[in-house]
mmCIF file of C-alpha atoms in Angstrom:
data_model
loop_
_atom_site.group_PDB
_atom_site.id
_atom_site.type_symbol
_atom_site.label_atom_id
_atom_site.label_comp_id
_atom_site.label_asym_id
_atom_site.label_seq_id
_atom_site.Cartn_x
_atom_site.Cartn_y
_atom_site.Cartn_z
ATOM 1 C CA MET A 1 -0.388 21.737 13.752
ATOM 2 C CA SER A 2 -1.277 23.528 10.517
ATOM 3 C CA ASP A 3 -0.979 20.254 8.571
ATOM 4 C CA VAL A 4 -3.518 18.584 10.837
ATOM 5 C CA SER A 5 -5.917 21.523 10.725
ATOM 6 C CA GLY A 6 -5.467 21.571 6.941
ATOM 7 C CA LEU A 7 -6.586 17.949 6.759
ATOM 8 C CA ALA A 8 -9.560 18.598 9.007
ATOM 9 C CA GLY A 9 -10.464 21.719 7.032
ATOM 10 C CA LYS A 10 -10.327 19.799 3.756
ATOM 11 C CA PHE A 11 -12.619 17.117 5.175
ATOM 12 C CA ASP A 12 -15.054 19.744 6.475
ATOM 13 C CA SER A 13 -15.162 21.483 3.081
ATOM 14 C CA TRP A 14 -15.928 18.170 1.350
ATOM 15 C CA GLN A 15 -18.863 17.661 3.689
ATOM 16 C CA ARG A 16 -20.188 21.195 3.164
ATOM 17 C CA MET A 17 -20.038 20.670 -0.624
ATOM 18 C CA SER A 18 -21.937 17.376 -0.312
ATOM 19 C CA PHE A 19 -18.912 15.756 -1.940
ATOM 20 C CA ASP A 20 -19.832 12.679 -3.952
ATOM 21 C CA PRO A 21 -18.125 9.756 -2.159
ATOM 22 C CA ALA A 22 -17.948 7.819 -5.425
ATOM 23 C CA ARG A 23 -15.762 10.573 -6.903
ATOM 24 C CA CYS A 24 -13.587 11.150 -3.837
ATOM 25 C CA PRO A 25 -9.910 11.132 -4.893
ATOM 26 C CA VAL A 26 -8.778 10.000 -1.454
ATOM 27 C CA ARG A 27 -11.064 6.963 -1.435
ATOM 28 C CA ASP A 28 -10.262 6.156 -5.045
ATOM 29 C CA VAL A 29 -6.491 6.130 -4.539
ATOM 30 C CA LEU A 30 -6.403 4.649 -1.037
ATOM 31 C CA ASP A 31 -8.713 1.778 -1.997
ATOM 32 C CA HIS A 32 -5.687 0.048 -3.517
ATOM 33 C CA LEU A 33 -2.923 1.516 -1.391
ATOM 34 C CA GLY A 34 -4.689 0.768 1.859
ATOM 35 C CA ASP A 35 -4.442 -2.993 1.655
ATOM 36 C CA LYS A 36 -1.472 -4.730 3.217
ATOM 37 C CA TRP A 37 -0.313 -6.503 0.080
ATOM 38 C CA THR A 38 -0.025 -3.413 -2.094
ATOM 39 C CA THR A 39 2.011 -1.590 0.530
ATOM 40 C CA LEU A 40 4.362 -4.553 0.963
ATOM 41 C CA ILE A 41 4.807 -4.922 -2.813
ATOM 42 C CA VAL A 42 5.687 -1.234 -3.173
ATOM 43 C CA ILE A 43 8.152 -1.534 -0.287
ATOM 44 C CA ALA A 44 9.703 -4.636 -1.889
ATOM 45 C CA LEU A 45 10.079 -2.808 -5.210
ATOM 46 C CA ALA A 46 11.660 0.211 -3.482
ATOM 47 C CA GLY A 47 14.919 -1.752 -3.491
ATOM 48 C CA GLY A 48 14.863 -2.171 -7.252
ATOM 49 C CA PRO A 49 13.286 -4.304 -9.978
ATOM 50 C CA ARG A 50 12.072 -7.785 -9.080
ATOM 51 C CA ARG A 51 10.695 -10.753 -10.903
ATOM 52 C CA PHE A 52 7.409 -12.366 -9.893
ATOM 53 C CA GLY A 53 9.088 -15.245 -8.045
ATOM 54 C CA GLU A 54 11.314 -12.866 -6.098
ATOM 55 C CA LEU A 55 8.302 -10.848 -5.017
ATOM 56 C CA ASN A 56 6.426 -13.999 -4.070
ATOM 57 C CA ARG A 57 9.352 -15.199 -1.931
ATOM 58 C CA SER A 58 9.830 -11.787 -0.306
ATOM 59 C CA ILE A 59 6.169 -11.782 0.827
ATOM 60 C CA PRO A 60 5.760 -15.458 1.754
ATOM 61 C CA ASP A 61 2.164 -15.319 2.982
ATOM 62 C CA ILE A 62 0.704 -13.838 -0.220
ATOM 63 C CA SER A 63 -0.874 -16.245 -2.687
ATOM 64 C CA LYS A 64 0.242 -16.201 -6.310
ATOM 65 C CA ARG A 65 -3.260 -15.231 -7.341
ATOM 66 C CA MET A 66 -3.350 -12.265 -4.938
ATOM 67 C CA LEU A 67 0.145 -11.174 -5.983
ATOM 68 C CA THR A 68 -0.902 -11.260 -9.639
ATOM 69 C CA GLN A 69 -4.042 -9.240 -8.899
ATOM 70 C CA CYS A 70 -2.149 -6.636 -6.859
ATOM 71 C CA LEU A 71 0.543 -6.286 -9.524
ATOM 72 C CA ARG A 72 -2.114 -5.731 -12.182
ATOM 73 C CA ASN A 73 -3.826 -3.097 -10.032
ATOM 74 C CA LEU A 74 -0.525 -1.323 -9.377
ATOM 75 C CA GLU A 75 0.292 -1.357 -13.089
ATOM 76 C CA ARG A 76 -3.203 -0.110 -13.948
ATOM 77 C CA ASP A 77 -2.811 2.732 -11.425
ATOM 78 C CA GLY A 78 0.532 3.703 -12.978
ATOM 79 C CA LEU A 79 2.572 2.891 -9.868
ATOM 80 C CA ILE A 80 4.628 0.066 -11.388
ATOM 81 C CA THR A 81 5.755 -0.989 -14.828
ATOM 82 C CA ARG A 82 5.953 -4.512 -16.193
ATOM 83 C CA HIS A 83 8.865 -5.439 -18.448
ATOM 84 C CA VAL A 84 8.854 -8.638 -20.511
ATOM 85 C CA PHE A 85 12.192 -9.959 -21.725
ATOM 86 C CA PRO A 86 12.374 -12.098 -24.893
ATOM 87 C CA THR A 87 13.873 -15.162 -23.279
ATOM 88 C CA SER A 88 12.636 -18.701 -23.433
ATOM 89 C CA PRO A 89 10.431 -18.849 -21.442
ATOM 90 C CA PRO A 90 9.795 -15.086 -21.314
ATOM 91 C CA SER A 91 10.853 -13.463 -18.064
ATOM 92 C CA VAL A 92 8.939 -10.595 -16.508
ATOM 93 C CA GLU A 93 10.280 -7.916 -14.209
ATOM 94 C CA TYR A 94 8.360 -5.329 -12.198
ATOM 95 C CA ARG A 95 9.676 -1.859 -11.350
ATOM 96 C CA LEU A 96 8.339 1.212 -9.619
ATOM 97 C CA ALA A 97 7.220 3.858 -12.093
ATOM 98 C CA ASP A 98 7.839 7.552 -11.384
ATOM 99 C CA LEU A 99 4.428 7.760 -9.721
ATOM 100 C CA GLY A 100 5.272 4.757 -7.540
ATOM 101 C CA ARG A 101 8.596 6.302 -6.533
ATOM 102 C CA SER A 102 6.739 9.485 -5.541
ATOM 103 C CA LEU A 103 4.802 7.358 -3.046
ATOM 104 C CA LEU A 104 7.938 6.194 -1.204
ATOM 105 C CA ALA A 105 8.456 9.289 1.005
ATOM 106 C CA PRO A 106 4.900 9.370 2.419
ATOM 107 C CA LEU A 107 4.940 5.578 2.707
ATOM 108 C CA GLN A 108 8.232 5.697 4.610
ATOM 109 C CA ALA A 109 6.703 8.161 7.079
ATOM 110 C CA LEU A 110 3.722 5.839 7.579
ATOM 111 C CA VAL A 111 5.967 2.780 8.015
ATOM 112 C CA GLU A 112 8.120 4.610 10.573
ATOM 113 C CA TRP A 113 4.991 5.654 12.468
ATOM 114 C CA ALA A 114 3.691 2.061 12.397
ATOM 115 C CA GLU A 115 6.981 0.703 13.724
ATOM 116 C CA ALA A 116 7.170 3.341 16.484
ATOM 117 C CA SER A 117 3.505 2.921 17.449
ATOM 118 C CA HIS A 118 3.123 -0.858 17.076
ATOM 119 C CA GLN A 119 3.445 -1.716 20.769
ATOM 120 C CA SER A 120 1.124 1.140 21.786
ATOM 121 C CA VAL A 121 -1.498 -0.088 19.327
ATOM 122 C CA ARG A 122 -1.159 -3.666 20.594
ATOM 123 C CA ASP A 123 -1.476 -2.465 24.200
ATOM 124 C CA ALA A 124 -4.566 -0.408 23.327
ATOM 125 C CA ARG A 125 -6.183 -3.438 21.696
ATOM 126 C CA LEU A 126 -5.555 -5.528 24.800
ATOM 127 C CA ARG A 127 -7.043 -2.821 27.037
ATOM 128 C CA PHE A 128 -10.070 -2.517 24.750
ATOM 129 C CA ASP A 129 -10.550 -6.279 24.717
ATOM 130 C CA GLY A 130 -10.261 -6.406 28.533
ATOM 131 C CA VAL A 131 -7.147 -8.554 28.517
ATOM 132 C CA PRO A 132 -5.113 -8.112 31.724
ATOM 133 C CA SER A 133 -1.724 -6.478 31.311
ATOM 134 C CA ASN A 134 1.485 -8.425 32.014
ATOM 135 C CA THR A 135 2.848 -5.494 34.036
#
């Protein structure tokens, strides 16, 4: 319970300080991490280094353009590293950086919660939308 009250207390203190939303560290970091592609890329890289094509095949519904953009953002944020090998043609491999690896434990907790809560969320959406239950 103290963790939850700590979160609420932090939020309340931000509001009392008239915290500048443009400088909010939570918004700044979660802007990139909150999208589905970034999370899936980090999860894919948790198993080890991957080349662009491997990542693209492991997340089949992402476009090459979106994958490229997300990889650049992750590299810019210091979560992944890009390694170019002097082959012909050059091959590129992506790996989690130390900062990216530090994200894995909280991300695993969120993924486990999502898996455990998925059906409850789907049921709540149906109730909200007024769709009759199958039970």
